[in-house]
């Protein structure tokens, strides 16, 4: 409807204005009639989407009202339809206390959870109340929850939900939303409404509803913004929330916002019209002129509720013009609702049945890098929070530098995020068509974000690494590895202790494990005499582990138990290994060029050399005292098994994985066939993965491969 939305500035009083009380009451009458007519026709247009007059007729009414108000500015009232948009902007939103807690809802993600909800509340009801229960099922609108207060029929306060106790006063913004009635009840036009509703304004009414943006309006808005090089929004929900919370309500006025109301929070002075069930409440709100969804059903049978939920998931939810993330199932009877009450912030009498969306669109705000145990720099996306599969996602993996470059993912992009089961969410792809031009191409840092040390990207690897073993971010992980069973095997020492000791500054490098002071530990909460004594003894005992264990414990990339044993079969001490030139290492069977380079790089680091010296000074065994033993053959747990490796593994290169498998008796081939025992798959596994799935070949991760090896 082409309708003037802006605030018409009141002109100077007309010099021709006639005086006289009669005349003024004529004007007042005409103003009233115009306002009522406009209110009614705006309702037909914005709420019912069913106008009964033409746009031209509506415009004529609007123009007449504006002109009359310009002539009689003293007769302008706050609830006149011309007064939706304020002239000035707010400095901030005032806090408002809600008259009653604005509750949230418990979720059910499956028919079984829905069933469990029903069983929970049934148990709380006496047998006679367990029969004849009616349910109201409503779409769960994915918007912004608002609370609207009407006094004597006038809209006086509109607030966001906030924390449920206190929200923000967004009255001025809500007034600009055309489907928010400024007056109730809606004046009906008898020519178009054969049956009068007969409801009158209650003394006080507080209702709850959802502000949302229809999907089509959202897409139009975003496309326009993108064309103009302006900011675009991730999804209709964020858009609606951002639009409503504008300090300048004139901006809100230009945004396609709508309202659905679904709940009475407070009702006073309604007399016999006061509803006693949710179904009646919805009809009552509709009669007052509020926008109330019509895709709401009432059921007297539980089985019918379940069937409806199932069918809605397949069909109904995809046909809505706005985004809904599920259904809300409410007990119809207010008396039952009251009896059941709440648990925490959730009513027992209602539940949200959610359909898991595995993918969602949101904005990538920033790319950060975290540091893994072996020093890998792992880029991840910081996202505008978004619901994916019923969980709020704020971070998602971006895998590595190549992934970001190949997919052309930029900071500021709208991106598709996926979450499947328990797997960490990942960024699937950007939406370049919605770029505004302000998005930034990202560069992988060449220094470690935690310690500032040099990062390197080894040849044939997708990951950058920080090669400083004293790097604080790696340190906790490194300590955890150092003390683990396959390394120095220090009982009573795990990730929790590692975190605590690093955080307290007791451990600044791996060698500090051997310089922990009992008196420092005794001062920590939960560290009694006995515990500390045991821990100190375990640390002491670890000093005599064979040097191959120590080498494993150092956590050099690619140097696990097998490789460490292999190396220490060739060198008497870590000092000798540290002095070994690259070519010599490469000549050792099972040590490829990449691994050899890793070892050389590690020992070349000043910080790592210092750690070795400190370890030695603490009395940790770094050299073999006994004459060189024949190399112990690795156990052969993979004998008879054939493996194929695909994709990028988290820590091992292909070559290292191959060496690991072969060292334990397994065979590695290139192509997946029915003779393949296992496919070892990493990130970005392609056709081999599909082939394995097709042939029913078990697919395992690097972690699982390691476990198979360690099981020996
Ligand atoms: S009833 C005590 N009905 O969903 C009653 N809520 O996840 C609680 N929502 O915060 C609310 N559509 O913002 C109700 N038809 C509907 C709804 C609805 C959307 C929102 C509401 C609430 C959130 C809970």
XYZ file of C-alpha atoms and ligand atoms in Angstrom:
736
model
C 0.000 0.000 0.000
C 1.625 3.276 -1.064
C 1.156 5.162 2.145
C 3.037 8.128 3.559
C 4.977 6.769 6.497
C 7.011 9.766 7.598
C 5.956 12.264 10.180
C 4.028 15.074 8.509
C 5.373 18.264 10.014
C 2.467 20.272 11.383
C 2.142 23.424 9.311
C 1.272 26.859 10.689
C -2.323 27.272 11.859
C -4.518 28.101 8.905
C -5.333 31.835 8.739
C -8.747 30.916 7.332
C -9.621 28.753 10.247
C -13.148 29.348 11.362
C -13.733 29.601 15.101
C -16.619 28.316 17.223
C -17.266 25.301 19.400
C -19.568 23.592 16.905
C -17.035 23.794 14.234
C -14.394 22.343 16.506
C -16.580 19.410 17.402
C -17.197 18.798 13.686
C -13.453 18.738 13.170
C -13.010 16.398 16.109
C -15.670 14.087 14.756
C -14.087 14.016 11.337
C -10.669 13.387 12.852
C -12.073 10.485 14.881
C -13.791 9.021 11.854
C -10.673 9.319 9.704
C -8.457 7.788 12.342
C -10.823 4.882 12.891
C -11.174 4.273 9.177
C -7.406 4.358 8.675
C -6.834 2.083 11.639
C -9.342 -0.402 10.321
C -8.044 -0.405 6.768
C -4.442 -0.599 7.893
C -5.449 -3.660 9.915
C -7.081 -5.232 6.842
C -3.928 -4.530 4.892
C -1.086 -5.190 7.347
C -2.591 -7.798 9.622
C -5.129 -9.679 7.555
C -3.426 -9.097 4.233
C -6.951 -8.640 2.900
C -7.666 -4.986 2.058
C -11.252 -3.990 1.299
C -10.574 -0.579 -0.248
C -8.176 0.455 -2.984
C -4.809 2.044 -2.340
C -6.126 5.296 -3.840
C -9.061 5.381 -1.445
C -6.768 4.703 1.465
C -4.365 7.437 0.362
C -7.254 9.902 0.146
C -8.201 9.144 3.765
C -4.596 9.498 4.843
C -4.098 12.822 3.058
C -7.267 14.235 4.533
C -6.183 13.273 8.041
C -2.726 14.781 7.580
C -4.194 18.025 6.245
C -6.703 18.283 9.075
C -4.047 17.638 11.686
C -1.848 20.297 10.119
C -4.678 22.776 10.465
C -5.384 21.678 14.046
C -2.125 20.581 15.575
C -3.656 20.923 19.033
C -5.948 18.008 18.178
C -3.149 15.590 17.323
C -3.216 12.614 19.689
C -0.424 10.148 20.346
C -2.485 7.256 19.018
C -3.293 8.935 15.717
C -2.035 6.741 12.855
C 0.086 9.685 11.656
C 2.039 9.618 14.904
C 3.784 6.269 14.544
C 7.169 7.779 13.741
C 8.844 10.112 16.235
C 10.769 13.212 15.244
C 13.874 12.604 17.316
C 16.158 9.803 18.281
C 16.543 8.254 21.723
C 19.825 8.401 23.624
C 19.445 4.969 25.058
C 16.721 2.508 25.929
C 15.380 2.796 29.454
C 15.089 -0.428 31.450
C 11.593 -1.639 32.265
C 10.551 -4.269 34.762
C 8.040 -6.732 33.425
C 4.830 -7.107 35.444
C 5.360 -10.874 35.543
C 8.325 -13.045 34.564
C 8.524 -13.436 30.790
C 9.273 -17.116 30.637
C 11.107 -19.185 28.103
C 10.314 -22.714 26.977
C 11.805 -26.149 27.426
C 12.682 -27.875 24.155
C 11.843 -31.303 22.787
C 13.856 -32.485 19.799
C 12.169 -35.808 19.073
C 8.790 -37.512 19.431
C 10.236 -39.398 22.414
C 11.152 -36.145 24.159
C 7.691 -34.791 23.426
C 6.177 -37.893 24.927
C 8.435 -37.529 27.967
C 7.219 -33.952 28.473
C 3.640 -35.202 28.555
C 4.463 -37.969 30.990
C 6.219 -35.506 33.288
C 3.224 -33.220 33.625
C 0.671 -36.048 33.771
C 2.413 -37.411 36.874
C 1.767 -34.111 38.615
C -1.972 -34.197 37.976
C -4.618 -36.072 39.972
C -6.196 -38.920 37.944
C -9.410 -37.022 37.286
C -7.458 -34.188 35.647
C -5.474 -36.488 33.410
C -8.482 -37.026 31.169
C -9.862 -34.718 28.513
C -6.791 -32.518 28.212
C -6.825 -30.150 25.227
C -3.675 -28.895 23.523
C -3.082 -25.792 21.453
C -0.296 -26.054 18.898
C 1.216 -22.855 17.482
C 4.104 -22.113 15.144
C 7.217 -21.128 17.046
C 8.011 -17.827 15.394
C 11.726 -17.166 15.126
C 11.800 -13.484 15.927
C 12.262 -11.177 18.856
C 10.048 -11.567 21.893
C 8.252 -8.376 22.950
C 5.876 -7.389 25.724
C 3.153 -4.837 24.980
C 1.092 -3.006 27.601
C -2.295 -1.436 26.926
C -4.079 0.762 29.417
C -7.711 1.654 28.783
C -7.221 0.535 25.211
C -4.091 2.597 24.554
C -0.674 1.220 23.724
C 1.468 2.695 26.487
C 4.575 0.546 26.714
C 6.498 -1.868 24.551
C 9.535 -3.728 25.823
C 11.977 -6.381 24.722
C 12.094 -9.571 26.747
C 15.589 -8.897 28.090
C 16.445 -11.406 30.780
C 12.793 -12.195 31.412
C 12.634 -9.925 34.459
C 13.715 -6.665 32.895
C 13.685 -5.564 29.269
C 14.329 -2.411 27.276
C 11.718 0.216 26.552
C 11.303 0.136 22.772
C 7.848 1.749 22.721
C 8.797 4.341 20.116
C 10.179 1.651 17.824
C 7.198 -0.650 18.261
C 4.817 2.162 17.453
C 6.315 2.257 13.959
C 5.338 -1.373 13.352
C 2.051 -1.171 11.487
C 0.590 -4.377 12.864
C 1.068 -3.186 16.468
C -2.318 -1.676 17.371
C -2.035 1.752 18.960
C -5.659 1.484 20.111
C -7.743 -1.534 21.076
C -10.320 -2.703 20.323
C -9.984 -2.146 16.643
C -12.866 -0.024 15.368
C -14.677 -2.306 12.949
C -16.365 -1.121 9.813
C -19.844 -2.694 9.803
C -19.892 -2.665 6.003
C -17.038 -5.140 5.978
C -17.593 -6.953 9.281
C -21.014 -8.517 9.341
C -20.632 -9.810 12.897
C -19.625 -7.289 15.541
C -17.134 -8.738 17.976
C -18.638 -6.914 20.917
C -15.394 -6.796 22.889
C -14.457 -3.648 24.712
C -11.070 -2.433 25.907
C -9.954 -4.122 29.132
C -8.635 -1.831 31.859
C -5.167 -3.238 31.487
C -3.723 -5.812 29.167
C -0.139 -7.018 28.837
C 0.462 -9.296 25.879
C 3.435 -11.114 24.603
C 4.332 -11.563 20.977
C 7.086 -11.871 18.467
C 8.442 -9.219 16.115
C 9.595 -10.823 12.894
C 10.373 -10.091 9.249
C 8.793 -12.171 6.488
C 11.401 -14.087 4.486
C 10.557 -12.388 1.167
C 10.825 -8.900 2.692
C 14.116 -9.850 4.277
C 15.541 -11.093 1.005
C 14.415 -7.965 -0.825
C 15.961 -5.743 1.814
C 19.241 -7.634 1.830
C 19.521 -7.652 -1.953
C 18.932 -3.900 -2.031
C 21.544 -3.329 0.648
C 24.075 -5.488 -1.171
C 23.510 -3.579 -4.405
C 24.070 -0.321 -2.571
C 27.200 -1.678 -0.914
C 25.539 -1.420 2.511
C 25.544 -3.916 5.343
C 23.488 -7.064 4.850
C 21.996 -9.267 7.567
C 22.549 -12.925 8.278
C 18.967 -14.029 8.738
C 15.481 -12.597 9.268
C 15.745 -12.977 13.036
C 18.935 -10.941 13.385
C 17.530 -8.415 10.968
C 14.292 -8.014 12.944
C 16.165 -7.753 16.237
C 18.634 -5.226 14.847
C 15.877 -3.183 13.245
C 13.773 -2.996 16.373
C 16.660 -1.983 18.587
C 17.543 1.180 16.689
C 17.967 4.286 18.808
C 16.530 6.200 15.885
C 12.992 4.840 15.513
C 12.802 6.518 12.112
C 15.123 3.788 10.890
C 12.896 1.115 12.421
C 9.958 2.699 10.594
C 11.604 1.938 7.256
C 12.125 -1.736 8.065
C 9.680 -4.506 7.160
C 8.705 -5.606 10.667
C 5.600 -7.449 11.718
C 4.032 -8.723 14.905
C 2.302 -11.899 15.990
C 0.875 -12.037 19.501
C 0.393 -15.366 21.251
C 0.120 -14.929 24.993
C -1.696 -12.917 27.642
C 0.626 -11.955 30.477
C -1.748 -9.744 32.505
C -5.443 -9.043 32.006
C -7.489 -6.781 34.253
C -10.967 -5.379 33.874
C -12.113 -7.592 31.029
C -15.271 -8.703 32.832
C -16.954 -11.818 31.485
C -14.984 -11.556 28.244
C -11.882 -12.771 30.140
C -10.692 -15.956 28.427
C -10.163 -19.156 30.402
C -8.216 -21.122 27.866
C -5.382 -20.396 25.452
C -7.734 -21.001 22.546
C -10.172 -18.412 23.918
C -7.286 -16.038 24.637
C -6.173 -16.160 21.015
C -9.738 -15.473 19.835
C -10.036 -12.615 22.335
C -6.770 -11.029 21.188
C -7.869 -11.395 17.589
C -11.190 -9.721 18.381
C -9.341 -6.803 19.968
C -7.499 -6.307 16.697
C -4.156 -7.953 17.459
C -2.400 -9.949 14.762
C -2.839 -13.598 15.771
C -1.660 -16.498 13.619
C -4.451 -18.524 12.065
C -2.185 -21.566 11.537
C -2.891 -22.574 15.117
C -4.708 -25.798 15.976
C -6.425 -27.237 18.985
C -6.491 -30.971 19.680
C -8.370 -33.041 22.218
C -6.231 -36.142 21.554
C -2.551 -36.489 22.293
C -2.003 -38.806 19.339
C -3.352 -36.118 17.060
C -0.807 -33.662 18.499
C 2.014 -36.094 17.764
C 0.760 -36.734 14.241
C 0.429 -33.016 13.587
C 3.980 -32.349 14.795
C 5.286 -35.016 12.494
C 3.342 -33.737 9.506
C 4.297 -30.125 10.207
C 7.965 -31.076 10.082
C 7.498 -32.482 6.595
C 5.176 -29.893 5.084
C 3.756 -27.043 7.154
C 6.977 -25.505 8.344
C 8.323 -25.112 4.831
C 5.240 -23.257 3.682
C 5.304 -20.389 6.148
C 6.146 -16.920 4.843
C 8.358 -16.357 7.899
C 10.957 -18.415 9.723
C 9.721 -20.712 12.450
C 12.038 -23.050 14.308
C 9.354 -25.437 15.491
C 5.984 -25.633 17.167
C 4.882 -24.612 20.633
C 2.525 -27.022 22.345
C 0.528 -25.545 25.201
C -2.065 -26.974 27.521
C -5.244 -25.161 26.624
C -6.840 -24.834 30.058
C -5.539 -21.894 32.141
C -6.575 -23.669 35.294
C -4.356 -26.624 34.409
C -1.537 -24.251 33.488
C -1.732 -22.639 36.888
C -1.764 -25.957 38.674
C 1.374 -27.113 36.873
C 3.380 -23.915 37.287
C 7.043 -23.656 36.346
C 10.415 -25.287 36.681
C 13.077 -22.570 36.666
C 12.215 -20.294 33.771
C 10.177 -22.853 31.856
C 6.487 -23.474 32.284
C 5.608 -27.151 32.747
C 2.485 -26.598 30.695
C 4.203 -25.763 27.423
C 7.034 -27.126 25.345
C 8.814 -26.129 22.149
C 9.053 -28.944 19.628
C 12.049 -28.123 17.508
C 13.128 -29.476 14.176
C 16.871 -29.731 13.895
C 18.174 -27.476 11.162
C 21.613 -28.706 10.367
C 22.540 -25.667 8.353
C 22.114 -22.008 9.058
C 23.307 -18.729 7.631
C 25.120 -16.237 9.797
C 27.801 -13.598 9.646
C 31.463 -14.402 10.015
C 32.664 -11.635 12.315
C 36.280 -12.564 12.725
C 38.779 -15.295 11.982
C 40.855 -16.330 14.965
C 43.567 -18.921 15.309
C 44.048 -21.355 18.161
C 47.093 -23.439 18.820
C 46.956 -27.218 19.066
C 49.290 -29.489 21.032
C 51.675 -30.024 18.215
C 51.653 -26.305 17.515
C 49.210 -26.404 14.613
C 47.602 -23.026 14.057
C 43.944 -23.815 13.579
C 41.845 -21.042 12.068
C 38.251 -20.804 13.268
C 35.366 -18.471 12.623
C 33.824 -16.237 15.245
C 30.195 -16.027 14.203
C 27.213 -13.919 14.959
C 25.381 -16.373 17.238
C 23.003 -18.602 15.288
C 20.798 -21.581 16.111
C 21.888 -24.737 14.337
C 20.123 -27.954 15.226
C 18.750 -26.442 18.416
C 22.122 -25.232 19.700
C 23.529 -21.717 19.621
C 26.703 -21.724 17.576
C 29.247 -18.913 17.962
C 32.408 -20.580 16.638
C 33.037 -22.915 13.753
C 36.138 -24.499 12.309
C 37.673 -23.251 9.097
C 40.107 -26.175 8.931
C 43.184 -24.541 7.446
C 44.562 -21.834 5.228
C 43.870 -23.648 1.958
C 40.258 -24.301 2.871
C 39.678 -20.602 3.483
C 41.400 -19.654 0.248
C 39.724 -22.286 -1.914
C 36.272 -21.391 -0.649
C 37.097 -17.682 -0.773
C 35.767 -17.132 2.744
C 36.179 -13.523 3.836
C 35.799 -11.705 7.124
C 32.366 -10.061 7.150
C 30.851 -12.628 4.792
C 27.511 -14.251 5.331
C 28.339 -17.923 5.552
C 26.535 -21.245 5.662
C 27.319 -23.077 8.881
C 26.750 -26.764 9.376
C 26.524 -28.863 12.483
C 25.942 -32.578 12.234
C 25.518 -34.586 15.415
C 28.285 -33.995 17.896
C 30.830 -32.873 15.341
C 32.275 -29.356 15.730
C 30.340 -26.922 13.564
C 32.037 -25.942 10.353
C 31.765 -23.127 7.871
C 30.615 -24.692 4.613
C 30.709 -21.764 2.211
C 30.249 -18.016 1.905
C 27.345 -16.297 0.132
C 29.317 -13.991 -2.199
C 26.153 -12.650 -3.845
C 25.363 -10.842 -0.585
C 28.709 -9.093 -0.278
C 28.741 -5.347 0.171
C 32.368 -4.813 -0.735
C 33.511 -4.273 2.853
C 34.453 -7.940 3.347
C 38.133 -8.580 3.966
C 40.362 -11.282 2.566
C 42.086 -12.987 5.453
C 45.782 -13.745 5.832
C 47.142 -16.577 7.912
C 49.451 -15.088 10.563
C 53.099 -16.012 10.094
C 53.720 -15.728 13.831
C 52.095 -17.806 16.535
C 49.151 -15.816 17.970
C 49.932 -17.115 21.478
C 53.695 -16.650 21.817
C 54.629 -14.504 18.847
C 57.144 -17.140 17.772
C 57.817 -17.983 14.162
C 55.167 -20.125 12.489
C 56.104 -22.358 9.588
C 54.123 -24.258 7.056
C 55.955 -27.504 6.373
C 55.984 -28.660 2.764
C 53.075 -30.962 1.849
C 51.074 -29.923 4.887
C 47.971 -27.821 5.085
C 48.674 -26.536 8.575
C 50.946 -23.823 9.848
C 52.762 -24.620 13.057
C 54.399 -22.765 15.881
C 57.700 -24.525 16.533
C 58.323 -23.054 19.990
C 57.684 -25.703 22.634
C 57.457 -23.038 25.348
C 54.441 -21.454 23.642
C 51.820 -21.004 26.423
C 48.859 -22.149 24.346
C 50.641 -25.311 23.370
C 52.088 -25.736 26.784
C 49.019 -27.128 28.505
C 48.508 -29.627 25.707
C 52.204 -30.380 25.620
C 52.325 -31.013 29.375
C 49.287 -33.240 29.110
C 51.076 -35.266 26.457
C 54.387 -35.286 28.327
C 52.883 -36.842 31.469
C 50.615 -39.277 29.597
C 50.869 -43.052 29.787
C 52.748 -43.589 26.529
C 55.227 -40.827 27.408
C 56.622 -40.170 30.911
C 53.654 -41.849 32.579
C 53.251 -39.625 35.635
C 50.325 -40.921 37.688
C 47.927 -38.340 39.112
C 48.906 -35.784 36.493
C 46.460 -34.977 33.704
C 44.972 -32.103 31.768
C 43.401 -30.536 34.881
C 46.709 -30.363 36.706
C 48.427 -29.191 33.538
C 45.954 -26.331 33.162
C 46.214 -25.350 36.787
C 49.999 -25.389 36.999
C 50.410 -23.476 33.746
C 47.793 -20.962 34.808
C 49.533 -20.428 38.162
C 52.822 -19.905 36.403
C 54.426 -22.964 38.069
C 55.071 -24.467 34.659
C 56.507 -22.280 31.939
C 58.140 -25.033 29.937
C 58.067 -28.842 29.977
C 61.114 -29.110 32.216
C 59.356 -27.122 34.951
C 57.392 -30.290 35.739
C 60.568 -31.405 37.527
C 60.927 -28.134 39.400
C 57.445 -28.046 40.961
C 57.680 -27.132 44.639
C 55.561 -29.109 47.106
C 54.882 -25.948 49.137
C 53.368 -24.240 46.068
C 51.122 -27.200 45.409
C 50.032 -27.475 49.030
C 48.703 -23.928 48.806
C 46.290 -24.964 46.037
C 42.722 -25.864 46.784
C 42.214 -29.632 46.832
C 45.927 -30.436 47.169
C 46.437 -32.143 50.531
C 49.691 -33.551 51.959
C 49.083 -37.031 50.645
C 48.100 -35.992 47.167
C 51.116 -33.731 46.808
C 53.464 -36.408 48.165
C 52.094 -38.943 45.667
C 52.414 -36.529 42.802
C 55.989 -35.588 43.716
C 56.884 -39.286 43.964
C 55.348 -40.004 40.560
C 57.290 -37.132 39.032
C 60.473 -38.383 40.642
C 59.879 -41.930 39.382
C 59.450 -40.724 35.814
C 63.030 -39.444 35.729
C 64.322 -42.915 35.041
C 62.148 -43.675 32.027
C 64.157 -44.729 28.982
C 65.183 -41.838 26.716
C 62.821 -43.055 23.970
C 59.966 -42.256 26.334
C 61.380 -38.814 26.929
C 61.735 -38.301 23.195
C 58.073 -39.284 22.725
C 57.148 -36.966 25.578
C 58.789 -33.960 23.923
C 55.990 -34.041 21.378
C 58.011 -33.403 18.244
C 55.650 -33.465 15.291
C 55.509 -37.013 13.917
C 57.652 -38.506 16.671
C 55.379 -40.910 18.495
C 56.350 -44.040 20.408
C 57.397 -46.052 17.358
C 59.488 -43.386 15.711
C 61.074 -42.487 19.064
C 62.113 -46.061 19.694
C 63.433 -46.303 16.189
C 65.500 -43.136 16.632
C 66.827 -44.075 20.031
C 67.906 -47.388 18.612
C 70.310 -45.337 16.473
C 71.464 -42.754 18.997
C 72.681 -43.181 22.529
C 71.373 -39.909 23.807
C 69.099 -37.029 22.994
C 72.223 -34.900 22.679
C 73.484 -37.215 19.936
C 70.125 -37.077 18.192
C 70.105 -33.292 18.490
C 73.466 -33.161 16.737
C 72.455 -35.485 13.896
C 72.497 -33.858 10.466
C 69.422 -34.010 8.255
C 70.870 -36.489 5.751
C 71.825 -38.902 8.486
C 68.294 -38.878 9.892
C 66.801 -39.335 6.451
C 68.938 -42.378 5.930
C 67.238 -44.159 8.842
C 64.564 -46.526 7.676
C 61.085 -45.236 8.436
C 62.261 -41.616 8.718
C 61.228 -39.662 5.627
C 62.486 -36.214 4.614
C 59.592 -34.332 6.205
C 59.939 -36.077 9.518
C 63.702 -35.632 9.472
C 63.255 -31.925 8.853
C 60.796 -31.681 11.763
C 63.337 -33.226 14.087
C 66.146 -30.953 12.936
C 63.899 -27.886 13.232
C 62.851 -28.843 16.723
C 66.375 -29.249 18.063
C 67.458 -26.056 16.323
C 65.091 -24.005 18.469
C 66.906 -22.239 21.257
C 63.945 -22.653 23.639
C 63.829 -26.391 23.034
C 67.552 -26.770 23.724
C 67.109 -24.942 26.998
C 64.316 -27.328 27.983
C 66.581 -30.282 27.299
C 69.327 -28.790 29.444
C 66.896 -28.161 32.280
C 65.577 -31.702 32.065
C 69.051 -33.060 32.251
C 69.910 -30.784 35.162
C 66.835 -32.045 36.995
C 68.130 -35.584 36.672
C 65.870 -36.836 33.925
C 67.500 -39.646 31.955
C 68.458 -38.365 28.531
C 71.029 -40.977 27.610
C 71.099 -44.728 27.567
C 73.417 -46.126 30.163
C 73.284 -49.745 28.989
C 75.052 -50.757 25.796
C 72.948 -50.291 22.718
C 70.277 -52.941 22.596
C 69.039 -54.452 19.404
C 66.145 -52.355 18.205
C 62.964 -53.721 19.680
C 60.674 -54.648 16.835
C 57.427 -52.783 16.994
C 54.389 -54.855 17.865
C 52.450 -55.944 14.801
C 48.780 -55.282 15.604
C 47.967 -54.326 12.016
C 49.354 -57.488 10.430
C 47.101 -58.731 7.628
C 45.185 -55.446 7.349
C 45.127 -53.194 4.290
C 44.648 -49.445 4.651
C 43.949 -46.561 2.327
C 44.610 -43.002 3.504
C 42.640 -40.001 2.257
C 42.120 -36.347 3.126
C 44.153 -34.233 5.521
C 44.738 -35.964 8.845
C 44.837 -33.784 11.960
C 48.464 -34.385 12.937
C 50.107 -36.944 10.663
C 51.140 -36.368 7.092
C 50.188 -39.116 4.649
C 53.741 -40.311 4.706
C 53.842 -40.513 8.483
C 50.525 -42.332 8.604
C 51.833 -44.783 6.035
C 55.014 -45.285 8.090
C 52.977 -45.838 11.242
C 50.797 -48.460 9.585
C 53.726 -50.227 8.002
C 55.739 -50.158 11.226
C 52.901 -52.080 12.852
C 52.574 -54.680 10.168
C 49.816 -53.134 8.034
C 49.782 -52.594 4.286
C 48.918 -49.319 2.605
C 47.450 -49.114 -0.883
C 46.197 -46.218 -2.964
C 42.773 -47.327 -4.149
C 39.749 -48.414 -2.135
C 38.499 -51.878 -3.069
C 36.598 -54.660 -1.393
C 39.945 -55.880 -0.074
C 40.529 -52.668 1.848
C 40.230 -53.283 5.591
C 39.986 -49.616 6.637
C 39.904 -46.202 5.069
C 41.732 -43.654 7.242
C 39.962 -40.402 6.431
C 40.795 -36.820 7.369
C 39.389 -33.428 6.392
C 38.205 -32.885 2.857
C 38.141 -36.575 2.014
C 36.615 -36.938 -1.430
C 35.853 -39.785 -3.797
C 37.693 -42.428 -1.766
C 35.372 -41.791 1.125
C 32.337 -42.142 -1.120
C 33.752 -45.368 -2.558
C 34.419 -46.787 0.909
C 30.908 -45.960 2.014
C 29.537 -47.568 -1.099
C 31.538 -50.766 -0.522
C 30.861 -50.806 3.214
C 34.566 -50.404 4.049
C 34.899 -49.097 7.627
C 36.089 -45.479 7.797
C 38.347 -44.518 10.713
C 40.037 -41.351 11.923
C 43.708 -40.812 12.704
C 42.766 -41.060 16.363
C 41.219 -44.487 15.821
C 44.233 -45.623 13.864
C 46.450 -44.576 16.757
C 44.267 -46.509 19.151
C 44.553 -49.632 17.009
C 48.313 -49.273 17.114
C 48.410 -48.600 20.822
C 46.161 -51.552 21.549
C 49.189 -53.738 20.907
S 4.911 -19.098 24.457
C 5.313 -19.148 28.827
N 4.378 -19.192 21.923
O 9.977 -18.825 21.736
C 5.073 -19.021 27.388
N 6.556 -18.525 22.565
O 12.005 -20.540 23.033
C 6.341 -18.951 26.654
N 8.032 -17.988 20.694
O 10.819 -16.716 24.347
C 6.238 -18.415 25.335
N 6.577 -18.368 19.114
O 9.936 -15.621 22.231
C 5.306 -18.918 22.837
N 3.749 -19.315 19.693
C 4.666 -19.031 20.626
C 5.957 -18.606 20.286
C 6.884 -18.373 21.291
C 7.803 -17.986 19.384
C 9.323 -17.657 21.316
C 9.234 -16.784 22.535
C 9.981 -17.535 23.601
C 10.782 -18.513 22.825
C 11.101 -19.719 23.677
